[in-house]
């Protein structure tokens, strides 16, 4: 496994499945109340350029449960926010912390941080990817379905950091991924072609109904990601036919499950009815962020 986890493309299928099995073990121990302090005395520095509920809380609680400490830093209150070079911050933080998780706008900045950091760096979301979320999403599918690699998945909505991560996931696992976006909001074409070269089965379209036909997993995300709030109005128009609602879900397999990384804008990209419906596994998915990230941190940081 690489020193860092910045994108799912850093991992092989074996890496992914070893994280699933460690996640199962740690989740079981947590539920039983068995102590499992595998990062005792260690500190994870957590740098946030953007807001967060799930990522911050699950990493911080995860470090506590592993016997360590999660140190929250809002980048705006650090010297990095005043222009201290990333490479200096990375080296300084490496001297104090045993690992760093960062949520950034620029993915290149995260890569630069990782390049200069002596300790593992984990992507807690960048404009390009949200890999920890994807591992939690796929892990959630393994809990609800027999063979997660032999299913059909559809992504409805924006070709954003989550969509790009699903594309990376399709390259590792080989599952069929259909992506329906409005014209002009397709995922990063270089990520799609790299994934296809690696054997991913990806079907891009501008038709959500075609994408949802017979699938086992339906997933979506907000129409305006963090950093795109100013485009909210025009995006509302462009995405108006791309809502995950009961009519769209009715086209999927009757046993299909619904994922959403949250936060959701109910009755925009997904209806309240679907979020609260029996096919949604969205809150299992959110809980699994904790268990999955404990496994990721343990794999990267345990001595
Ligand atoms: N899904 C997710 O990353 O949520 P937060 O923005 O609350 O961390
Ligand atoms: N695509 C969303 C995910 C939030 C967890 C964003 O980047 O804002």
PDB file of C-alpha atoms in Angstrom, residues 3-261:
ATOM      1  CA  UNK A   3       2.411   5.812   2.077  1.00  0.00           C
ATOM      2  CA  UNK A   4      -0.540   8.140   1.315  1.00  0.00           C
ATOM      3  CA  UNK A   5      -4.179   7.759   0.329  1.00  0.00           C
ATOM      4  CA  UNK A   6      -5.023  10.612  -2.022  1.00  0.00           C
ATOM      5  CA  UNK A   7      -7.103   8.764  -4.608  1.00  0.00           C
ATOM      6  CA  UNK A   8      -8.516   5.284  -5.083  1.00  0.00           C
ATOM      7  CA  UNK A   9      -6.167   4.938  -8.046  1.00  0.00           C
ATOM      8  CA  UNK A  10      -3.382   4.674  -5.392  1.00  0.00           C
ATOM      9  CA  UNK A  11      -4.792   1.245  -4.497  1.00  0.00           C
ATOM     10  CA  UNK A  12      -5.072  -2.221  -6.008  1.00  0.00           C
ATOM     11  CA  UNK A  13      -8.115  -4.443  -5.578  1.00  0.00           C
ATOM     12  CA  UNK A  14      -6.150  -6.349  -2.895  1.00  0.00           C
ATOM     13  CA  UNK A  15      -5.553  -3.078  -0.990  1.00  0.00           C
ATOM     14  CA  UNK A  16      -9.263  -2.250  -1.152  1.00  0.00           C
ATOM     15  CA  UNK A  17     -10.358  -5.682   0.003  1.00  0.00           C
ATOM     16  CA  UNK A  18      -7.838  -5.752   2.842  1.00  0.00           C
ATOM     17  CA  UNK A  19      -9.351  -2.444   4.030  1.00  0.00           C
ATOM     18  CA  UNK A  20     -12.832  -3.998   3.840  1.00  0.00           C
ATOM     19  CA  UNK A  21     -11.745  -6.925   5.967  1.00  0.00           C
ATOM     20  CA  UNK A  22     -10.016  -4.723   8.568  1.00  0.00           C
ATOM     21  CA  UNK A  23     -13.111  -2.475   8.582  1.00  0.00           C
ATOM     22  CA  UNK A  24     -15.315  -5.499   9.344  1.00  0.00           C
ATOM     23  CA  UNK A  25     -12.993  -6.506  12.195  1.00  0.00           C
ATOM     24  CA  UNK A  26     -12.799  -3.007  13.727  1.00  0.00           C
ATOM     25  CA  UNK A  27     -16.530  -2.401  13.342  1.00  0.00           C
ATOM     26  CA  UNK A  28     -17.291  -5.703  15.071  1.00  0.00           C
ATOM     27  CA  UNK A  29     -14.899  -4.841  17.929  1.00  0.00           C
ATOM     28  CA  UNK A  30     -16.474  -1.409  18.291  1.00  0.00           C
ATOM     29  CA  UNK A  31     -19.979  -2.896  18.448  1.00  0.00           C
ATOM     30  CA  UNK A  32     -18.837  -5.458  21.057  1.00  0.00           C
ATOM     31  CA  UNK A  33     -17.076  -2.774  23.083  1.00  0.00           C
ATOM     32  CA  UNK A  34     -13.719  -4.566  22.765  1.00  0.00           C
ATOM     33  CA  UNK A  35     -10.809  -2.084  23.015  1.00  0.00           C
ATOM     34  CA  UNK A  36      -8.660  -1.979  19.898  1.00  0.00           C
ATOM     35  CA  UNK A  37      -6.232   0.876  20.462  1.00  0.00           C
ATOM     36  CA  UNK A  38      -4.013   0.216  17.483  1.00  0.00           C
ATOM     37  CA  UNK A  39      -2.829   3.837  17.180  1.00  0.00           C
ATOM     38  CA  UNK A  40      -2.199   4.405  20.880  1.00  0.00           C
ATOM     39  CA  UNK A  41      -0.422   7.682  21.514  1.00  0.00           C
ATOM     40  CA  UNK A  42      -0.488   8.789  17.870  1.00  0.00           C
ATOM     41  CA  UNK A  43      -1.830  12.085  16.518  1.00  0.00           C
ATOM     42  CA  UNK A  44      -3.598  12.754  13.231  1.00  0.00           C
ATOM     43  CA  UNK A  45      -3.390  16.401  12.108  1.00  0.00           C
ATOM     44  CA  UNK A  46      -6.653  17.311  10.349  1.00  0.00           C
ATOM     45  CA  UNK A  47      -6.487  20.352   8.046  1.00  0.00           C
ATOM     46  CA  UNK A  48      -9.773  21.751   6.716  1.00  0.00           C
ATOM     47  CA  UNK A  49     -10.058  24.427   4.019  1.00  0.00           C
ATOM     48  CA  UNK A  50     -13.810  23.640   3.695  1.00  0.00           C
ATOM     49  CA  UNK A  51     -16.722  22.863   6.021  1.00  0.00           C
ATOM     50  CA  UNK A  52     -17.366  19.351   7.267  1.00  0.00           C
ATOM     51  CA  UNK A  53     -19.536  17.372   9.650  1.00  0.00           C
ATOM     52  CA  UNK A  54     -18.990  13.680   8.822  1.00  0.00           C
ATOM     53  CA  UNK A  55     -15.338  13.822   7.849  1.00  0.00           C
ATOM     54  CA  UNK A  56     -14.221  15.859  10.817  1.00  0.00           C
ATOM     55  CA  UNK A  57     -16.253  13.953  13.388  1.00  0.00           C
ATOM     56  CA  UNK A  58     -15.523  10.471  12.039  1.00  0.00           C
ATOM     57  CA  UNK A  59     -11.760  11.031  11.806  1.00  0.00           C
ATOM     58  CA  UNK A  60     -11.592  12.680  15.236  1.00  0.00           C
ATOM     59  CA  UNK A  61     -13.733  10.022  16.934  1.00  0.00           C
ATOM     60  CA  UNK A  62     -11.907   7.308  14.996  1.00  0.00           C
ATOM     61  CA  UNK A  63      -8.518   8.463  16.294  1.00  0.00           C
ATOM     62  CA  UNK A  64      -9.895   8.603  19.844  1.00  0.00           C
ATOM     63  CA  UNK A  65     -11.268   5.053  19.588  1.00  0.00           C
ATOM     64  CA  UNK A  66      -7.892   3.869  18.258  1.00  0.00           C
ATOM     65  CA  UNK A  67      -6.176   5.318  21.334  1.00  0.00           C
ATOM     66  CA  UNK A  68      -4.840   8.409  19.591  1.00  0.00           C
ATOM     67  CA  UNK A  69      -5.806  12.016  19.035  1.00  0.00           C
ATOM     68  CA  UNK A  70      -7.335  13.914  16.115  1.00  0.00           C
ATOM     69  CA  UNK A  71      -6.119  17.507  15.984  1.00  0.00           C
ATOM     70  CA  UNK A  72      -8.550  19.826  14.172  1.00  0.00           C
ATOM     71  CA  UNK A  73      -7.020  22.730  12.262  1.00  0.00           C
ATOM     72  CA  UNK A  74      -9.035  25.164  10.211  1.00  0.00           C
ATOM     73  CA  UNK A  75      -6.540  26.185   7.549  1.00  0.00           C
ATOM     74  CA  UNK A  76      -7.653  29.831   7.780  1.00  0.00           C
ATOM     75  CA  UNK A  77      -6.393  30.001  11.350  1.00  0.00           C
ATOM     76  CA  UNK A  78      -2.999  28.497  10.508  1.00  0.00           C
ATOM     77  CA  UNK A  79       0.000  30.201   8.922  1.00  0.00           C
ATOM     78  CA  UNK A  80      -0.771  28.221   5.764  1.00  0.00           C
ATOM     79  CA  UNK A  81      -3.887  30.397   5.464  1.00  0.00           C
ATOM     80  CA  UNK A  82      -1.549  33.438   5.479  1.00  0.00           C
ATOM     81  CA  UNK A  83       0.625  32.010   2.715  1.00  0.00           C
ATOM     82  CA  UNK A  84       3.218  29.843   4.462  1.00  0.00           C
ATOM     83  CA  UNK A  85       4.418  27.449   1.740  1.00  0.00           C
ATOM     84  CA  UNK A  86       2.711  24.056   1.686  1.00  0.00           C
ATOM     85  CA  UNK A  87       6.040  22.266   1.589  1.00  0.00           C
ATOM     86  CA  UNK A  88       7.173  24.009   4.791  1.00  0.00           C
ATOM     87  CA  UNK A  89       3.905  23.258   6.588  1.00  0.00           C
ATOM     88  CA  UNK A  90       4.085  19.621   5.481  1.00  0.00           C
ATOM     89  CA  UNK A  91       7.589  19.194   6.891  1.00  0.00           C
ATOM     90  CA  UNK A  92       6.750  20.987  10.140  1.00  0.00           C
ATOM     91  CA  UNK A  93       3.567  18.981  10.713  1.00  0.00           C
ATOM     92  CA  UNK A  94       5.456  15.756   9.993  1.00  0.00           C
ATOM     93  CA  UNK A  95       7.612  16.531  13.002  1.00  0.00           C
ATOM     94  CA  UNK A  96       4.597  16.687  15.332  1.00  0.00           C
ATOM     95  CA  UNK A  97       1.984  14.355  13.856  1.00  0.00           C
ATOM     96  CA  UNK A  98       1.971  10.679  12.877  1.00  0.00           C
ATOM     97  CA  UNK A  99      -0.413  11.259   9.972  1.00  0.00           C
ATOM     98  CA  UNK A 100      -2.291  14.104   8.305  1.00  0.00           C
ATOM     99  CA  UNK A 101      -5.780  14.226   6.814  1.00  0.00           C
ATOM    100  CA  UNK A 102      -6.556  17.266   4.679  1.00  0.00           C
ATOM    101  CA  UNK A 103      -9.674  18.635   2.997  1.00  0.00           C
ATOM    102  CA  UNK A 104      -8.598  21.068   0.295  1.00  0.00           C
ATOM    103  CA  UNK A 105      -9.879  22.893  -2.731  1.00  0.00           C
ATOM    104  CA  UNK A 106      -6.914  22.077  -4.948  1.00  0.00           C
ATOM    105  CA  UNK A 107      -5.966  18.433  -5.394  1.00  0.00           C
ATOM    106  CA  UNK A 108      -2.527  19.560  -6.595  1.00  0.00           C
ATOM    107  CA  UNK A 109      -1.989  21.283  -3.219  1.00  0.00           C
ATOM    108  CA  UNK A 110      -2.796  18.017  -1.458  1.00  0.00           C
ATOM    109  CA  UNK A 111      -0.322  16.174  -3.683  1.00  0.00           C
ATOM    110  CA  UNK A 112       2.328  18.795  -2.928  1.00  0.00           C
ATOM    111  CA  UNK A 113       1.663  18.407   0.802  1.00  0.00           C
ATOM    112  CA  UNK A 114       1.999  14.616   0.524  1.00  0.00           C
ATOM    113  CA  UNK A 115       5.181  14.900  -1.487  1.00  0.00           C
ATOM    114  CA  UNK A 116       6.871  16.869   1.302  1.00  0.00           C
ATOM    115  CA  UNK A 117       5.277  15.091   4.257  1.00  0.00           C
ATOM    116  CA  UNK A 118       7.277  12.349   5.997  1.00  0.00           C
ATOM    117  CA  UNK A 119       4.064  10.921   7.484  1.00  0.00           C
ATOM    118  CA  UNK A 120       1.029   9.431   5.664  1.00  0.00           C
ATOM    119  CA  UNK A 121      -1.412  11.924   4.125  1.00  0.00           C
ATOM    120  CA  UNK A 122      -5.088  11.064   3.624  1.00  0.00           C
ATOM    121  CA  UNK A 123      -7.453  12.926   1.287  1.00  0.00           C
ATOM    122  CA  UNK A 124     -10.501  14.078   3.267  1.00  0.00           C
ATOM    123  CA  UNK A 125     -11.976  15.521   0.003  1.00  0.00           C
ATOM    124  CA  UNK A 126     -10.450  17.676  -2.677  1.00  0.00           C
ATOM    125  CA  UNK A 127     -12.047  19.275  -5.709  1.00  0.00           C
ATOM    126  CA  UNK A 128     -11.004  16.188  -7.689  1.00  0.00           C
ATOM    127  CA  UNK A 129     -11.696  13.234  -5.382  1.00  0.00           C
ATOM    128  CA  UNK A 130     -13.355  12.019  -2.178  1.00  0.00           C
ATOM    129  CA  UNK A 131     -11.766   8.574  -1.806  1.00  0.00           C
ATOM    130  CA  UNK A 132     -12.569   7.827   1.877  1.00  0.00           C
ATOM    131  CA  UNK A 133     -16.236   8.384   1.080  1.00  0.00           C
ATOM    132  CA  UNK A 134     -16.041   5.932  -1.811  1.00  0.00           C
ATOM    133  CA  UNK A 135     -14.501   3.228   0.355  1.00  0.00           C
ATOM    134  CA  UNK A 136     -17.327   3.730   2.862  1.00  0.00           C
ATOM    135  CA  UNK A 137     -19.871   3.623   0.030  1.00  0.00           C
ATOM    136  CA  UNK A 138     -18.548   0.375  -1.404  1.00  0.00           C
ATOM    137  CA  UNK A 139     -18.193  -1.138   2.061  1.00  0.00           C
ATOM    138  CA  UNK A 140     -21.853  -0.290   2.689  1.00  0.00           C
ATOM    139  CA  UNK A 141     -22.781  -2.075  -0.527  1.00  0.00           C
ATOM    140  CA  UNK A 142     -20.881  -5.185   0.686  1.00  0.00           C
ATOM    141  CA  UNK A 143     -23.082  -5.167   3.799  1.00  0.00           C
ATOM    142  CA  UNK A 144     -26.311  -5.069   1.809  1.00  0.00           C
ATOM    143  CA  UNK A 145     -25.500  -7.083  -1.327  1.00  0.00           C
ATOM    144  CA  UNK A 146     -23.829 -10.444  -2.039  1.00  0.00           C
ATOM    145  CA  UNK A 147     -21.147  -9.613  -4.588  1.00  0.00           C
ATOM    146  CA  UNK A 148     -20.397  -5.899  -4.808  1.00  0.00           C
ATOM    147  CA  UNK A 149     -18.191  -6.323  -7.896  1.00  0.00           C
ATOM    148  CA  UNK A 150     -20.869  -8.053  -9.902  1.00  0.00           C
ATOM    149  CA  UNK A 151     -23.477  -5.290  -9.711  1.00  0.00           C
ATOM    150  CA  UNK A 152     -24.586  -2.378 -11.862  1.00  0.00           C
ATOM    151  CA  UNK A 153     -24.159   1.104 -10.376  1.00  0.00           C
ATOM    152  CA  UNK A 154     -25.498   4.419 -11.600  1.00  0.00           C
ATOM    153  CA  UNK A 155     -24.374   7.923 -10.742  1.00  0.00           C
ATOM    154  CA  UNK A 156     -26.992  10.599 -11.381  1.00  0.00           C
ATOM    155  CA  UNK A 157     -26.062  14.291 -11.346  1.00  0.00           C
ATOM    156  CA  UNK A 158     -22.845  16.277 -11.311  1.00  0.00           C
ATOM    157  CA  UNK A 159     -19.571  14.921 -12.714  1.00  0.00           C
ATOM    158  CA  UNK A 160     -17.843  16.066  -9.526  1.00  0.00           C
ATOM    159  CA  UNK A 161     -15.240  14.768  -7.043  1.00  0.00           C
ATOM    160  CA  UNK A 162     -17.582  11.923  -6.021  1.00  0.00           C
ATOM    161  CA  UNK A 163     -18.234  10.913  -9.633  1.00  0.00           C
ATOM    162  CA  UNK A 164     -14.481  10.926 -10.322  1.00  0.00           C
ATOM    163  CA  UNK A 165     -13.950   8.675  -7.313  1.00  0.00           C
ATOM    164  CA  UNK A 166     -16.658   6.269  -8.503  1.00  0.00           C
ATOM    165  CA  UNK A 167     -14.789   6.102 -11.828  1.00  0.00           C
ATOM    166  CA  UNK A 168     -11.570   5.161 -10.024  1.00  0.00           C
ATOM    167  CA  UNK A 169     -13.525   2.570  -8.059  1.00  0.00           C
ATOM    168  CA  UNK A 170     -14.901   1.076 -11.285  1.00  0.00           C
ATOM    169  CA  UNK A 171     -11.341   0.727 -12.576  1.00  0.00           C
ATOM    170  CA  UNK A 172     -10.215  -1.224  -9.497  1.00  0.00           C
ATOM    171  CA  UNK A 173     -13.267  -3.427  -9.087  1.00  0.00           C
ATOM    172  CA  UNK A 174     -14.517  -3.951 -12.646  1.00  0.00           C
ATOM    173  CA  UNK A 175     -18.164  -3.216 -11.811  1.00  0.00           C
ATOM    174  CA  UNK A 176     -20.402  -1.549 -14.396  1.00  0.00           C
ATOM    175  CA  UNK A 177     -20.795   2.173 -13.760  1.00  0.00           C
ATOM    176  CA  UNK A 178     -23.319   4.292 -15.612  1.00  0.00           C
ATOM    177  CA  UNK A 179     -22.996   8.044 -15.228  1.00  0.00           C
ATOM    178  CA  UNK A 180     -25.784  10.413 -16.247  1.00  0.00           C
ATOM    179  CA  UNK A 181     -24.979  14.129 -16.110  1.00  0.00           C
ATOM    180  CA  UNK A 182     -26.414  17.169 -17.858  1.00  0.00           C
ATOM    181  CA  UNK A 183     -24.416  18.277 -20.898  1.00  0.00           C
ATOM    182  CA  UNK A 184     -21.409  20.318 -19.786  1.00  0.00           C
ATOM    183  CA  UNK A 185     -21.250  18.659 -16.339  1.00  0.00           C
ATOM    184  CA  UNK A 186     -19.545  15.407 -17.353  1.00  0.00           C
ATOM    185  CA  UNK A 187     -16.778  13.986 -15.156  1.00  0.00           C
ATOM    186  CA  UNK A 188     -13.119  14.711 -15.880  1.00  0.00           C
ATOM    187  CA  UNK A 189     -12.419  13.124 -19.289  1.00  0.00           C
ATOM    188  CA  UNK A 190      -8.802  12.273 -18.463  1.00  0.00           C
ATOM    189  CA  UNK A 191      -9.955  10.336 -15.386  1.00  0.00           C
ATOM    190  CA  UNK A 192     -12.512   8.479 -17.519  1.00  0.00           C
ATOM    191  CA  UNK A 193      -9.969   7.537 -20.189  1.00  0.00           C
ATOM    192  CA  UNK A 194      -7.346   6.431 -17.648  1.00  0.00           C
ATOM    193  CA  UNK A 195      -9.959   4.265 -15.931  1.00  0.00           C
ATOM    194  CA  UNK A 196     -11.091   2.792 -19.240  1.00  0.00           C
ATOM    195  CA  UNK A 197      -7.485   1.955 -20.114  1.00  0.00           C
ATOM    196  CA  UNK A 198      -7.319   0.134 -16.770  1.00  0.00           C
ATOM    197  CA  UNK A 199     -10.384  -1.905 -17.806  1.00  0.00           C
ATOM    198  CA  UNK A 200     -13.241   0.087 -16.229  1.00  0.00           C
ATOM    199  CA  UNK A 201     -16.715  -0.417 -17.731  1.00  0.00           C
ATOM    200  CA  UNK A 202     -18.156   3.096 -17.796  1.00  0.00           C
ATOM    201  CA  UNK A 203     -21.222   4.243 -19.720  1.00  0.00           C
ATOM    202  CA  UNK A 204     -21.573   8.035 -19.945  1.00  0.00           C
ATOM    203  CA  UNK A 205     -24.904   9.554 -20.896  1.00  0.00           C
ATOM    204  CA  UNK A 206     -27.122  12.603 -20.480  1.00  0.00           C
ATOM    205  CA  UNK A 207     -30.183  10.463 -19.775  1.00  0.00           C
ATOM    206  CA  UNK A 208     -30.815   9.587 -16.103  1.00  0.00           C
ATOM    207  CA  UNK A 209     -33.649   7.190 -16.948  1.00  0.00           C
ATOM    208  CA  UNK A 210     -31.474   5.161 -19.291  1.00  0.00           C
ATOM    209  CA  UNK A 211     -28.706   5.080 -16.661  1.00  0.00           C
ATOM    210  CA  UNK A 212     -31.033   3.893 -13.881  1.00  0.00           C
ATOM    211  CA  UNK A 213     -32.622   1.045 -15.867  1.00  0.00           C
ATOM    212  CA  UNK A 214     -32.163  -2.224 -13.952  1.00  0.00           C
ATOM    213  CA  UNK A 215     -29.273  -1.049 -11.750  1.00  0.00           C
ATOM    214  CA  UNK A 216     -28.524  -2.419  -8.265  1.00  0.00           C
ATOM    215  CA  UNK A 217     -27.147   0.786  -6.757  1.00  0.00           C
ATOM    216  CA  UNK A 218     -28.333   4.355  -7.361  1.00  0.00           C
ATOM    217  CA  UNK A 219     -26.170   7.176  -6.115  1.00  0.00           C
ATOM    218  CA  UNK A 220     -26.091  10.950  -6.341  1.00  0.00           C
ATOM    219  CA  UNK A 221     -24.715  14.079  -4.684  1.00  0.00           C
ATOM    220  CA  UNK A 222     -25.448  17.795  -4.471  1.00  0.00           C
ATOM    221  CA  UNK A 223     -25.691  19.769  -7.717  1.00  0.00           C
ATOM    222  CA  UNK A 224     -23.320  22.499  -6.490  1.00  0.00           C
ATOM    223  CA  UNK A 225     -20.313  21.230  -4.554  1.00  0.00           C
ATOM    224  CA  UNK A 226     -18.362  23.338  -2.092  1.00  0.00           C
ATOM    225  CA  UNK A 227     -16.689  26.104  -4.073  1.00  0.00           C
ATOM    226  CA  UNK A 228     -19.503  26.174  -6.697  1.00  0.00           C
ATOM    227  CA  UNK A 229     -22.173  27.834  -4.545  1.00  0.00           C
ATOM    228  CA  UNK A 230     -22.259  30.910  -6.807  1.00  0.00           C
ATOM    229  CA  UNK A 231     -23.451  28.666  -9.677  1.00  0.00           C
ATOM    230  CA  UNK A 232     -26.365  27.254  -7.632  1.00  0.00           C
ATOM    231  CA  UNK A 233     -29.087  29.036  -9.631  1.00  0.00           C
ATOM    232  CA  UNK A 234     -27.868  28.053 -13.090  1.00  0.00           C
ATOM    233  CA  UNK A 235     -27.128  24.533 -11.866  1.00  0.00           C
ATOM    234  CA  UNK A 236     -30.699  24.173 -10.533  1.00  0.00           C
ATOM    235  CA  UNK A 237     -31.895  24.718 -14.106  1.00  0.00           C
ATOM    236  CA  UNK A 238     -29.321  22.488 -15.771  1.00  0.00           C
ATOM    237  CA  UNK A 239     -29.923  19.598 -13.350  1.00  0.00           C
ATOM    238  CA  UNK A 240     -33.714  19.798 -13.172  1.00  0.00           C
ATOM    239  CA  UNK A 241     -34.279  16.397 -14.870  1.00  0.00           C
ATOM    240  CA  UNK A 242     -31.640  14.676 -12.761  1.00  0.00           C
ATOM    241  CA  UNK A 243     -33.442  14.250  -9.446  1.00  0.00           C
ATOM    242  CA  UNK A 244     -33.354  10.848  -7.744  1.00  0.00           C
ATOM    243  CA  UNK A 245     -37.051  10.389  -6.990  1.00  0.00           C
ATOM    244  CA  UNK A 246     -39.426   7.443  -6.745  1.00  0.00           C
ATOM    245  CA  UNK A 247     -40.134   7.517 -10.480  1.00  0.00           C
ATOM    246  CA  UNK A 248     -36.419   7.216 -11.330  1.00  0.00           C
ATOM    247  CA  UNK A 249     -35.851   4.640  -8.596  1.00  0.00           C
ATOM    248  CA  UNK A 250     -38.773   2.651 -10.014  1.00  0.00           C
ATOM    249  CA  UNK A 251     -36.645   1.971 -13.121  1.00  0.00           C
ATOM    250  CA  UNK A 252     -33.861   0.357 -11.079  1.00  0.00           C
ATOM    251  CA  UNK A 253     -33.909  -3.230  -9.857  1.00  0.00           C
ATOM    252  CA  UNK A 254     -36.691  -3.563  -7.244  1.00  0.00           C
ATOM    253  CA  UNK A 255     -34.011  -4.538  -4.672  1.00  0.00           C
ATOM    254  CA  UNK A 256     -31.773  -1.588  -5.581  1.00  0.00           C
ATOM    255  CA  UNK A 257     -30.213   0.438  -2.782  1.00  0.00           C
ATOM    256  CA  UNK A 258     -29.674   4.197  -2.701  1.00  0.00           C
ATOM    257  CA  UNK A 259     -26.501   5.959  -1.558  1.00  0.00           C
ATOM    258  CA  UNK A 260     -25.791   9.645  -0.955  1.00  0.00           C
ATOM    259  CA  UNK A 261     -22.578  10.898   0.672  1.00  0.00           C
TER     260      UNK A 261
END
